[in-house]
């Protein structure tokens, strides 16, 4: 088998499966990046391939594609990928950054500054004819906690620290980051929450993190707290978030991700005056960088080299 376009041996076969997306531009980009490969779109009954490039594929895809040597996820989050039953030992590989870290930093910094500088209140004043300068806020009064210190959480924590905010971070295993007070594991969570006023959620959704942010944990944030969830909706208990906003313990929330997407028209999160929502766009998959990363890793994999980003299925991320 070969990835060399000039080689006479049979080409490596790459199949693409991302239901709901337009396949053509992805197929064209994959063919350009892997000129020695045979790249096709998946349909039931398609011939077996060596590599799969996927986003939320159906179970039928995994059941049929029994010759796969690796699966390449078109995103950083793998909760949808792990809902599929894959052959034991088949490497599942996620995206790492690929242009998402810079977008995530922009989104979180925007959300943070909106609350910190009180822009919503000033915009309301402007519309309603008021002219009321308020006392300038102090960074020291707005410590930021970043839940998850992986590829994206680290970029966000560094950027926020660079703006002058006190920053705390929380991860499963201990981390060390300049300018960030790092906490780890279940034992470190209470101190982390108590030290944070703004909570940025950048954890994967796993059995260990589902519903993590319930009333008890959100209430540990400092009074006037703000939640910025850019990871997955299932990490936060919506009713508890709304109750703490209504009671005044929390001051606002910026939410990019939801348990059900698109968010139903009648969902209370859509209509709450102190919740801003966006349609899962905080860090989108960028085709050019994504294909370059996946193609580079497929080439390395075929040369027998180790690749980064392989998911630990037991851990769930
Ligand atoms: P990484 O895998 O690089 O980082 C995950 C971080 O979470 C790690 O620091 C890890 O700890 C920590 N973590 C995982 N489980 C636990 C746990 N049980 N307790 C404490 N910490 C835990 O992921 P990324 O940074 O690349 O992405 C994070 C998430 O962001 C994705 O899983 C995805 O859901 C979401 N996402 C959302 C996007 C959007 O547009 N809204 C776009 C892209 C991603 P440790 O360091 O010890 O391993
Ligand atoms: C991802 C996402 O996980 O887009 O990459 O949410």
mmCIF file of C-alpha atoms and ligand atoms in Angstrom:
data_model
loop_
_atom_site.group_PDB
_atom_site.id
_atom_site.type_symbol
_atom_site.label_atom_id
_atom_site.label_comp_id
_atom_site.label_asym_id
_atom_site.label_seq_id
_atom_site.Cartn_x
_atom_site.Cartn_y
_atom_site.Cartn_z
ATOM 1 C CA UNK A 1 0.000 0.000 0.000
ATOM 2 C CA UNK A 2 1.278 3.450 -0.839
ATOM 3 C CA UNK A 3 0.788 7.157 -0.420
ATOM 4 C CA UNK A 4 3.258 7.856 -3.195
ATOM 5 C CA UNK A 5 1.330 8.934 -6.321
ATOM 6 C CA UNK A 6 4.080 7.474 -8.540
ATOM 7 C CA UNK A 7 4.135 4.057 -6.796
ATOM 8 C CA UNK A 8 2.678 1.029 -8.610
ATOM 9 C CA UNK A 9 1.385 -0.580 -5.365
ATOM 10 C CA UNK A 10 -2.274 -0.088 -4.455
ATOM 11 C CA UNK A 11 -3.091 3.372 -3.006
ATOM 12 C CA UNK A 12 -4.060 4.001 0.589
ATOM 13 C CA UNK A 13 -7.845 4.439 0.786
ATOM 14 C CA UNK A 14 -9.295 7.311 2.808
ATOM 15 C CA UNK A 15 -13.036 7.546 3.441
ATOM 16 C CA UNK A 16 -14.806 10.738 4.612
ATOM 17 C CA UNK A 17 -17.963 10.596 6.757
ATOM 18 C CA UNK A 18 -19.456 13.701 8.321
ATOM 19 C CA UNK A 19 -23.247 13.546 7.992
ATOM 20 C CA UNK A 20 -24.806 16.964 7.415
ATOM 21 C CA UNK A 21 -21.639 18.556 6.017
ATOM 22 C CA UNK A 22 -20.906 19.298 2.344
ATOM 23 C CA UNK A 23 -18.390 16.617 1.424
ATOM 24 C CA UNK A 24 -17.002 18.026 -1.851
ATOM 25 C CA UNK A 25 -14.635 20.723 -0.501
ATOM 26 C CA UNK A 26 -13.291 18.292 2.099
ATOM 27 C CA UNK A 27 -12.716 15.565 -0.494
ATOM 28 C CA UNK A 28 -10.931 18.060 -2.755
ATOM 29 C CA UNK A 29 -8.716 19.299 0.101
ATOM 30 C CA UNK A 30 -7.878 15.744 1.243
ATOM 31 C CA UNK A 31 -7.044 14.707 -2.349
ATOM 32 C CA UNK A 32 -4.762 17.737 -2.740
ATOM 33 C CA UNK A 33 -2.991 17.004 0.558
ATOM 34 C CA UNK A 34 -2.700 13.243 -0.064
ATOM 35 C CA UNK A 35 -2.144 12.942 -3.837
ATOM 36 C CA UNK A 36 -1.143 9.270 -3.530
ATOM 37 C CA UNK A 37 -4.361 8.273 -1.733
ATOM 38 C CA UNK A 38 -7.774 7.255 -3.019
ATOM 39 C CA UNK A 39 -10.244 9.556 -1.220
ATOM 40 C CA UNK A 40 -14.006 8.979 -1.284
ATOM 41 C CA UNK A 41 -17.204 9.983 0.457
ATOM 42 C CA UNK A 42 -18.891 7.244 2.519
ATOM 43 C CA UNK A 43 -22.272 5.774 1.677
ATOM 44 C CA UNK A 44 -23.662 2.494 3.047
ATOM 45 C CA UNK A 45 -22.048 -0.405 1.208
ATOM 46 C CA UNK A 46 -18.895 1.574 0.295
ATOM 47 C CA UNK A 47 -15.700 -0.517 -0.081
ATOM 48 C CA UNK A 48 -13.419 -0.851 2.960
ATOM 49 C CA UNK A 49 -10.921 1.962 3.567
ATOM 50 C CA UNK A 50 -7.652 2.215 5.510
ATOM 51 C CA UNK A 51 -8.285 5.617 7.147
ATOM 52 C CA UNK A 52 -11.506 7.415 8.076
ATOM 53 C CA UNK A 53 -11.884 11.186 8.421
ATOM 54 C CA UNK A 54 -15.074 11.696 10.402
ATOM 55 C CA UNK A 55 -17.358 13.896 12.445
ATOM 56 C CA UNK A 56 -20.170 12.182 14.398
ATOM 57 C CA UNK A 57 -20.403 9.160 12.092
ATOM 58 C CA UNK A 58 -23.304 6.701 12.440
ATOM 59 C CA UNK A 59 -22.792 3.273 14.040
ATOM 60 C CA UNK A 60 -23.345 1.695 10.590
ATOM 61 C CA UNK A 61 -20.120 3.350 9.425
ATOM 62 C CA UNK A 62 -18.016 1.661 12.126
ATOM 63 C CA UNK A 63 -19.853 -1.639 11.651
ATOM 64 C CA UNK A 64 -19.119 -1.689 7.903
ATOM 65 C CA UNK A 65 -15.599 -0.217 7.831
ATOM 66 C CA UNK A 66 -13.835 -3.189 9.366
ATOM 67 C CA UNK A 67 -10.433 -2.679 7.678
ATOM 68 C CA UNK A 68 -9.698 0.773 9.147
ATOM 69 C CA UNK A 69 -6.239 1.358 10.562
ATOM 70 C CA UNK A 70 -7.057 4.738 12.152
ATOM 71 C CA UNK A 71 -9.927 7.179 12.556
ATOM 72 C CA UNK A 72 -9.263 10.943 12.357
ATOM 73 C CA UNK A 73 -11.807 13.179 14.113
ATOM 74 C CA UNK A 74 -12.691 16.523 12.514
ATOM 75 C CA UNK A 75 -12.851 18.217 15.903
ATOM 76 C CA UNK A 76 -11.149 18.461 19.288
ATOM 77 C CA UNK A 77 -14.086 17.056 21.258
ATOM 78 C CA UNK A 78 -14.601 13.300 20.981
ATOM 79 C CA UNK A 79 -17.841 12.748 22.881
ATOM 80 C CA UNK A 80 -19.772 12.116 19.616
ATOM 81 C CA UNK A 81 -16.970 9.901 18.295
ATOM 82 C CA UNK A 82 -17.021 7.783 21.452
ATOM 83 C CA UNK A 83 -20.774 7.240 21.247
ATOM 84 C CA UNK A 84 -19.925 4.903 18.349
ATOM 85 C CA UNK A 85 -18.686 1.364 19.164
ATOM 86 C CA UNK A 86 -15.320 0.994 17.407
ATOM 87 C CA UNK A 87 -13.154 -2.081 17.051
ATOM 88 C CA UNK A 88 -10.983 -2.537 20.130
ATOM 89 C CA UNK A 89 -7.494 -1.142 19.651
ATOM 90 C CA UNK A 90 -8.383 0.968 16.592
ATOM 91 C CA UNK A 91 -6.597 4.315 17.079
ATOM 92 C CA UNK A 92 -9.001 7.263 17.295
ATOM 93 C CA UNK A 93 -7.223 10.589 16.856
ATOM 94 C CA UNK A 94 -8.587 14.064 17.620
ATOM 95 C CA UNK A 95 -7.733 17.503 16.244
ATOM 96 C CA UNK A 96 -5.216 19.486 18.274
ATOM 97 C CA UNK A 97 -5.625 23.239 17.908
ATOM 98 C CA UNK A 98 -5.607 23.407 14.069
ATOM 99 C CA UNK A 99 -6.610 27.073 14.253
ATOM 100 C CA UNK A 100 -9.099 26.626 17.101
ATOM 101 C CA UNK A 101 -6.962 27.945 19.969
ATOM 102 C CA UNK A 102 -6.752 31.471 18.521
ATOM 103 C CA UNK A 103 -10.523 31.548 17.958
ATOM 104 C CA UNK A 104 -11.184 30.260 21.473
ATOM 105 C CA UNK A 105 -8.956 32.956 22.958
ATOM 106 C CA UNK A 106 -10.849 35.664 21.031
ATOM 107 C CA UNK A 107 -14.231 34.325 22.114
ATOM 108 C CA UNK A 108 -13.358 33.952 25.796
ATOM 109 C CA UNK A 109 -11.612 37.328 25.989
ATOM 110 C CA UNK A 110 -14.676 38.937 24.419
ATOM 111 C CA UNK A 111 -16.994 37.186 26.902
ATOM 112 C CA UNK A 112 -14.764 38.083 29.841
ATOM 113 C CA UNK A 113 -14.413 41.767 28.906
ATOM 114 C CA UNK A 114 -18.143 42.084 28.210
ATOM 115 C CA UNK A 115 -18.864 41.191 31.842
ATOM 116 C CA UNK A 116 -15.781 42.788 33.430
ATOM 117 C CA UNK A 117 -16.246 46.160 31.736
ATOM 118 C CA UNK A 118 -20.063 46.075 32.028
ATOM 119 C CA UNK A 119 -20.590 46.581 28.303
ATOM 120 C CA UNK A 120 -24.116 45.099 28.399
ATOM 121 C CA UNK A 121 -25.163 47.707 30.969
ATOM 122 C CA UNK A 122 -23.581 50.563 28.986
ATOM 123 C CA UNK A 123 -25.311 49.381 25.804
ATOM 124 C CA UNK A 124 -28.638 49.267 27.650
ATOM 125 C CA UNK A 125 -27.995 52.760 29.060
ATOM 126 C CA UNK A 126 -27.261 54.062 25.568
ATOM 127 C CA UNK A 127 -30.480 52.609 24.135
ATOM 128 C CA UNK A 128 -32.535 53.930 27.069
ATOM 129 C CA UNK A 129 -31.059 57.450 27.045
ATOM 130 C CA UNK A 130 -28.815 57.283 30.138
ATOM 131 C CA UNK A 131 -25.241 58.589 30.487
ATOM 132 C CA UNK A 132 -23.782 56.937 33.585
ATOM 133 C CA UNK A 133 -20.026 56.305 33.899
ATOM 134 C CA UNK A 134 -19.343 53.644 36.543
ATOM 135 C CA UNK A 135 -16.286 53.042 38.715
ATOM 136 C CA UNK A 136 -13.563 51.293 36.676
ATOM 137 C CA UNK A 137 -13.285 47.595 37.605
ATOM 138 C CA UNK A 138 -10.071 46.136 39.060
ATOM 139 C CA UNK A 139 -8.509 42.928 37.745
ATOM 140 C CA UNK A 140 -7.951 41.774 41.309
ATOM 141 C CA UNK A 141 -11.750 41.686 41.814
ATOM 142 C CA UNK A 142 -12.237 39.434 38.770
ATOM 143 C CA UNK A 143 -10.155 36.263 39.184
ATOM 144 C CA UNK A 144 -10.687 33.903 36.254
ATOM 145 C CA UNK A 145 -10.814 30.109 36.612
ATOM 146 C CA UNK A 146 -10.160 27.966 33.562
ATOM 147 C CA UNK A 147 -11.572 24.441 33.895
ATOM 148 C CA UNK A 148 -9.392 22.241 31.693
ATOM 149 C CA UNK A 149 -5.752 23.043 30.964
ATOM 150 C CA UNK A 150 -5.375 21.162 27.692
ATOM 151 C CA UNK A 151 -4.586 22.567 24.260
ATOM 152 C CA UNK A 152 -7.382 25.153 24.342
ATOM 153 C CA UNK A 153 -7.534 25.827 28.091
ATOM 154 C CA UNK A 154 -3.814 26.536 28.219
ATOM 155 C CA UNK A 155 -4.034 29.063 25.367
ATOM 156 C CA UNK A 156 -6.981 30.788 27.058
ATOM 157 C CA UNK A 157 -5.365 30.816 30.522
ATOM 158 C CA UNK A 158 -2.166 32.338 29.119
ATOM 159 C CA UNK A 159 -4.047 35.014 27.165
ATOM 160 C CA UNK A 160 -6.209 36.016 30.128
ATOM 161 C CA UNK A 161 -3.175 36.137 32.443
ATOM 162 C CA UNK A 162 -1.494 38.329 29.827
ATOM 163 C CA UNK A 163 -4.342 40.836 30.199
ATOM 164 C CA UNK A 164 -3.558 41.169 33.896
ATOM 165 C CA UNK A 165 -6.293 39.005 35.446
ATOM 166 C CA UNK A 166 -5.445 36.605 38.285
ATOM 167 C CA UNK A 167 -5.886 33.157 36.692
ATOM 168 C CA UNK A 168 -6.549 29.743 38.232
ATOM 169 C CA UNK A 169 -6.607 26.510 36.254
ATOM 170 C CA UNK A 170 -7.927 23.022 36.963
ATOM 171 C CA UNK A 171 -6.958 19.759 35.307
ATOM 172 C CA UNK A 172 -7.148 16.025 36.025
ATOM 173 C CA UNK A 173 -3.391 15.643 36.472
ATOM 174 C CA UNK A 174 -1.128 18.350 37.944
ATOM 175 C CA UNK A 175 0.079 21.021 35.484
ATOM 176 C CA UNK A 176 2.492 23.942 35.805
ATOM 177 C CA UNK A 177 1.846 27.120 33.824
ATOM 178 C CA UNK A 178 3.600 30.462 34.277
ATOM 179 C CA UNK A 179 1.215 33.079 35.643
ATOM 180 C CA UNK A 180 -1.519 30.510 36.430
ATOM 181 C CA UNK A 181 -2.259 29.018 39.843
ATOM 182 C CA UNK A 182 -2.847 25.380 38.957
ATOM 183 C CA UNK A 183 -5.177 23.012 40.847
ATOM 184 C CA UNK A 184 -5.722 19.342 40.047
ATOM 185 C CA UNK A 185 -8.105 16.466 40.616
ATOM 186 C CA UNK A 186 -11.223 16.195 42.766
ATOM 187 C CA UNK A 187 -9.241 17.363 45.801
ATOM 188 C CA UNK A 188 -8.360 20.647 44.076
ATOM 189 C CA UNK A 189 -11.802 21.568 42.764
ATOM 190 C CA UNK A 190 -13.283 23.307 45.820
ATOM 191 C CA UNK A 191 -10.296 25.640 46.215
ATOM 192 C CA UNK A 192 -10.307 26.334 42.475
ATOM 193 C CA UNK A 193 -14.007 27.286 42.453
ATOM 194 C CA UNK A 194 -13.758 29.407 45.588
ATOM 195 C CA UNK A 195 -10.851 31.315 44.034
ATOM 196 C CA UNK A 196 -12.740 32.093 40.776
ATOM 197 C CA UNK A 197 -15.277 34.753 39.862
ATOM 198 C CA UNK A 198 -15.320 34.052 36.119
ATOM 199 C CA UNK A 199 -15.499 30.366 35.205
ATOM 200 C CA UNK A 200 -14.330 29.378 31.724
ATOM 201 C CA UNK A 201 -15.351 25.803 30.915
ATOM 202 C CA UNK A 202 -12.940 23.972 28.610
ATOM 203 C CA UNK A 203 -13.241 20.375 29.756
ATOM 204 C CA UNK A 204 -14.107 17.401 27.573
ATOM 205 C CA UNK A 205 -17.522 15.824 28.205
ATOM 206 C CA UNK A 206 -16.790 12.437 29.802
ATOM 207 C CA UNK A 207 -18.375 10.180 32.422
ATOM 208 C CA UNK A 208 -16.274 12.045 35.004
ATOM 209 C CA UNK A 209 -17.268 15.565 33.922
ATOM 210 C CA UNK A 210 -20.950 15.206 32.909
ATOM 211 C CA UNK A 211 -23.166 17.484 35.087
ATOM 212 C CA UNK A 212 -20.039 18.581 36.977
ATOM 213 C CA UNK A 213 -21.272 22.168 37.291
ATOM 214 C CA UNK A 214 -24.376 21.728 39.389
ATOM 215 C CA UNK A 215 -25.853 24.048 41.981
ATOM 216 C CA UNK A 216 -23.414 23.077 44.728
ATOM 217 C CA UNK A 217 -20.346 23.697 42.575
ATOM 218 C CA UNK A 218 -21.607 26.837 40.796
ATOM 219 C CA UNK A 219 -22.553 28.321 44.178
ATOM 220 C CA UNK A 220 -18.889 28.029 45.221
ATOM 221 C CA UNK A 221 -17.930 30.683 42.655
ATOM 222 C CA UNK A 222 -17.472 34.152 44.082
ATOM 223 C CA UNK A 223 -20.591 36.353 44.309
ATOM 224 C CA UNK A 224 -21.234 38.235 41.063
ATOM 225 C CA UNK A 225 -19.761 35.255 39.191
ATOM 226 C CA UNK A 226 -19.927 34.655 35.468
ATOM 227 C CA UNK A 227 -19.921 31.359 33.542
ATOM 228 C CA UNK A 228 -18.459 31.105 30.050
ATOM 229 C CA UNK A 229 -19.140 27.608 28.665
ATOM 230 C CA UNK A 230 -17.335 26.898 25.399
ATOM 231 C CA UNK A 231 -16.877 23.145 25.867
ATOM 232 C CA UNK A 232 -20.070 21.054 25.956
ATOM 233 C CA UNK A 233 -23.596 21.738 27.255
ATOM 234 C CA UNK A 234 -23.682 18.513 29.304
ATOM 235 C CA UNK A 235 -21.064 19.861 31.723
ATOM 236 C CA UNK A 236 -23.468 22.424 33.218
ATOM 237 C CA UNK A 237 -26.836 21.743 34.871
ATOM 238 C CA UNK A 238 -28.947 24.391 33.117
ATOM 239 C CA UNK A 239 -31.677 24.690 35.757
ATOM 240 C CA UNK A 240 -29.072 25.241 38.485
ATOM 241 C CA UNK A 241 -27.304 27.909 36.428
ATOM 242 C CA UNK A 242 -30.594 29.733 35.831
ATOM 243 C CA UNK A 243 -31.571 29.519 39.524
ATOM 244 C CA UNK A 244 -28.255 31.043 40.640
ATOM 245 C CA UNK A 245 -28.621 33.852 38.077
ATOM 246 C CA UNK A 246 -32.171 34.552 39.272
ATOM 247 C CA UNK A 247 -31.071 34.556 42.900
ATOM 248 C CA UNK A 248 -28.303 37.039 42.097
ATOM 249 C CA UNK A 249 -25.336 34.866 43.122
ATOM 250 C CA UNK A 250 -24.232 34.748 39.483
ATOM 251 C CA UNK A 251 -24.260 37.914 37.372
ATOM 252 C CA UNK A 252 -24.188 36.483 33.851
ATOM 253 C CA UNK A 253 -23.365 33.666 31.489
ATOM 254 C CA UNK A 254 -22.051 33.381 27.965
ATOM 255 C CA UNK A 255 -22.919 30.009 26.458
ATOM 256 C CA UNK A 256 -21.737 28.622 23.128
ATOM 257 C CA UNK A 257 -22.699 24.973 23.663
ATOM 258 C CA UNK A 258 -25.894 23.230 24.726
ATOM 259 C CA UNK A 259 -27.265 19.823 25.626
ATOM 260 C CA UNK A 260 -29.454 19.999 22.533
ATOM 261 C CA UNK A 261 -28.145 21.794 19.432
ATOM 262 C CA UNK A 262 -29.663 23.740 17.792
ATOM 263 C CA UNK A 263 -31.024 25.104 21.073
ATOM 264 C CA UNK A 264 -34.857 24.772 20.898
ATOM 265 C CA UNK A 265 -36.728 28.051 20.347
ATOM 266 C CA UNK A 266 -38.524 27.770 23.696
ATOM 267 C CA UNK A 267 -35.484 26.855 25.792
ATOM 268 C CA UNK A 268 -35.242 29.130 28.867
ATOM 269 C CA UNK A 269 -31.522 29.689 28.163
ATOM 270 C CA UNK A 270 -32.542 31.604 25.017
ATOM 271 C CA UNK A 271 -34.751 34.025 26.862
ATOM 272 C CA UNK A 272 -32.846 34.788 30.046
ATOM 273 C CA UNK A 273 -31.843 38.481 30.228
ATOM 274 C CA UNK A 274 -28.409 37.699 31.662
ATOM 275 C CA UNK A 275 -27.473 34.859 29.330
ATOM 276 C CA UNK A 276 -25.829 35.504 25.955
ATOM 277 C CA UNK A 277 -25.851 32.592 23.545
ATOM 278 C CA UNK A 278 -24.024 31.755 20.314
ATOM 279 C CA UNK A 279 -24.546 28.722 18.048
ATOM 280 C CA UNK A 280 -21.430 26.605 18.817
ATOM 281 C CA UNK A 281 -19.042 28.891 16.982
ATOM 282 C CA UNK A 282 -16.433 29.743 19.603
ATOM 283 C CA UNK A 283 -13.779 27.715 17.751
ATOM 284 C CA UNK A 284 -14.771 26.274 14.418
ATOM 285 C CA UNK A 285 -12.977 23.630 12.375
ATOM 286 C CA UNK A 286 -10.949 25.414 9.714
ATOM 287 C CA UNK A 287 -10.628 23.221 6.618
ATOM 288 C CA UNK A 288 -7.110 24.222 5.548
ATOM 289 C CA UNK A 289 -5.402 23.734 8.919
ATOM 290 C CA UNK A 290 -7.476 20.668 9.715
ATOM 291 C CA UNK A 291 -6.659 18.842 6.488
ATOM 292 C CA UNK A 292 -2.981 19.802 6.771
ATOM 293 C CA UNK A 293 -2.867 18.368 10.313
ATOM 294 C CA UNK A 294 -4.749 15.155 9.497
ATOM 295 C CA UNK A 295 -2.863 14.526 6.231
ATOM 296 C CA UNK A 296 0.471 15.100 7.989
ATOM 297 C CA UNK A 297 -0.493 12.614 10.685
ATOM 298 C CA UNK A 298 -1.730 10.007 8.175
ATOM 299 C CA UNK A 299 1.621 10.232 6.370
ATOM 300 C CA UNK A 300 3.496 9.876 9.674
ATOM 301 C CA UNK A 301 1.257 6.962 10.719
ATOM 302 C CA UNK A 302 1.896 5.180 7.411
ATOM 303 C CA UNK A 303 5.660 5.629 7.943
ATOM 304 C CA UNK A 304 5.220 3.829 11.261
ATOM 305 C CA UNK A 305 5.755 6.936 13.403
ATOM 306 C CA UNK A 306 3.827 7.728 16.593
ATOM 307 C CA UNK A 307 1.223 10.503 16.275
ATOM 308 C CA UNK A 308 -0.109 12.796 18.984
ATOM 309 C CA UNK A 309 -3.777 13.276 19.846
ATOM 310 C CA UNK A 310 -4.664 9.587 20.162
ATOM 311 C CA UNK A 311 -7.675 9.241 22.452
ATOM 312 C CA UNK A 312 -7.544 7.195 25.612
ATOM 313 C CA UNK A 313 -10.937 5.494 25.452
ATOM 314 C CA UNK A 314 -10.972 4.597 29.156
ATOM 315 C CA UNK A 315 -10.363 8.246 30.096
ATOM 316 C CA UNK A 316 -12.884 9.444 27.513
ATOM 317 C CA UNK A 317 -10.732 12.133 25.890
HETATM 318 P P1 LIG B 1 -7.609 18.612 25.786
HETATM 319 O O1 LIG B 1 -7.856 17.143 25.776
HETATM 320 O O2 LIG B 1 -6.339 19.125 25.228
HETATM 321 O O3 LIG B 1 -7.712 19.151 27.292
HETATM 322 C C1 LIG B 1 -8.641 18.662 28.197
HETATM 323 C C2 LIG B 1 -8.306 19.221 29.582
HETATM 324 O O4 LIG B 1 -9.361 18.846 30.478
HETATM 325 C C3 LIG B 1 -7.009 18.644 30.156
HETATM 326 O O5 LIG B 1 -6.318 19.617 30.893
HETATM 327 C C4 LIG B 1 -7.518 17.547 31.098
HETATM 328 O O6 LIG B 1 -6.662 17.250 32.193
HETATM 329 C C5 LIG B 1 -8.791 18.201 31.608
HETATM 330 N N1 LIG B 1 -9.693 17.167 32.134
HETATM 331 C C6 LIG B 1 -10.272 16.142 31.477
HETATM 332 N N2 LIG B 1 -11.026 15.392 32.315
HETATM 333 C C7 LIG B 1 -10.897 15.974 33.527
HETATM 334 C C8 LIG B 1 -11.405 15.664 34.809
HETATM 335 N N3 LIG B 1 -12.206 14.605 35.015
HETATM 336 N N4 LIG B 1 -11.087 16.457 35.833
HETATM 337 C C9 LIG B 1 -10.265 17.528 35.647
HETATM 338 N N5 LIG B 1 -9.730 17.881 34.448
HETATM 339 C C10 LIG B 1 -10.048 17.105 33.413
HETATM 340 O O7 LIG B 1 -8.862 19.267 25.052
HETATM 341 P P2 LIG B 1 -8.926 20.669 24.255
HETATM 342 O O8 LIG B 1 -8.348 21.719 25.109
HETATM 343 O O9 LIG B 1 -8.397 20.509 22.885
HETATM 344 O O10 LIG B 1 -10.517 20.845 24.134
HETATM 345 C C11 LIG B 1 -11.330 20.919 25.281
HETATM 346 C C12 LIG B 1 -12.795 20.761 24.885
HETATM 347 O O11 LIG B 1 -13.244 21.930 24.222
HETATM 348 C C13 LIG B 1 -13.102 19.645 23.891
HETATM 349 O O12 LIG B 1 -13.195 18.388 24.543
HETATM 350 C C14 LIG B 1 -14.415 20.087 23.281
HETATM 351 O O13 LIG B 1 -15.489 19.532 23.988
HETATM 352 C C15 LIG B 1 -14.418 21.590 23.460
HETATM 353 N N6 LIG B 1 -14.370 22.313 22.191
HETATM 354 C C16 LIG B 1 -15.375 23.189 21.890
HETATM 355 C C17 LIG B 1 -15.354 23.893 20.711
HETATM 356 C C18 LIG B 1 -16.432 24.890 20.393
HETATM 357 O O14 LIG B 1 -16.470 25.427 19.296
HETATM 358 N N7 LIG B 1 -17.304 25.208 21.310
HETATM 359 C C19 LIG B 1 -14.285 23.738 19.746
HETATM 360 C C20 LIG B 1 -13.257 22.823 20.169
HETATM 361 C C21 LIG B 1 -13.312 22.134 21.351
HETATM 362 P P3 LIG B 1 -5.189 16.677 31.960
HETATM 363 O O15 LIG B 1 -4.385 17.884 31.498
HETATM 364 O O16 LIG B 1 -4.770 16.191 33.288
HETATM 365 O O17 LIG B 1 -5.298 15.617 30.912
HETATM 366 C C1 LIG B 2 -14.878 20.474 18.556
HETATM 367 C C2 LIG B 2 -16.045 21.321 18.377
HETATM 368 O O1 LIG B 2 -14.898 19.686 19.472
HETATM 369 O O2 LIG B 2 -16.186 21.916 17.307
HETATM 370 O O3 LIG B 2 -13.919 20.603 17.790
HETATM 371 O O4 LIG B 2 -16.861 21.470 19.281
#
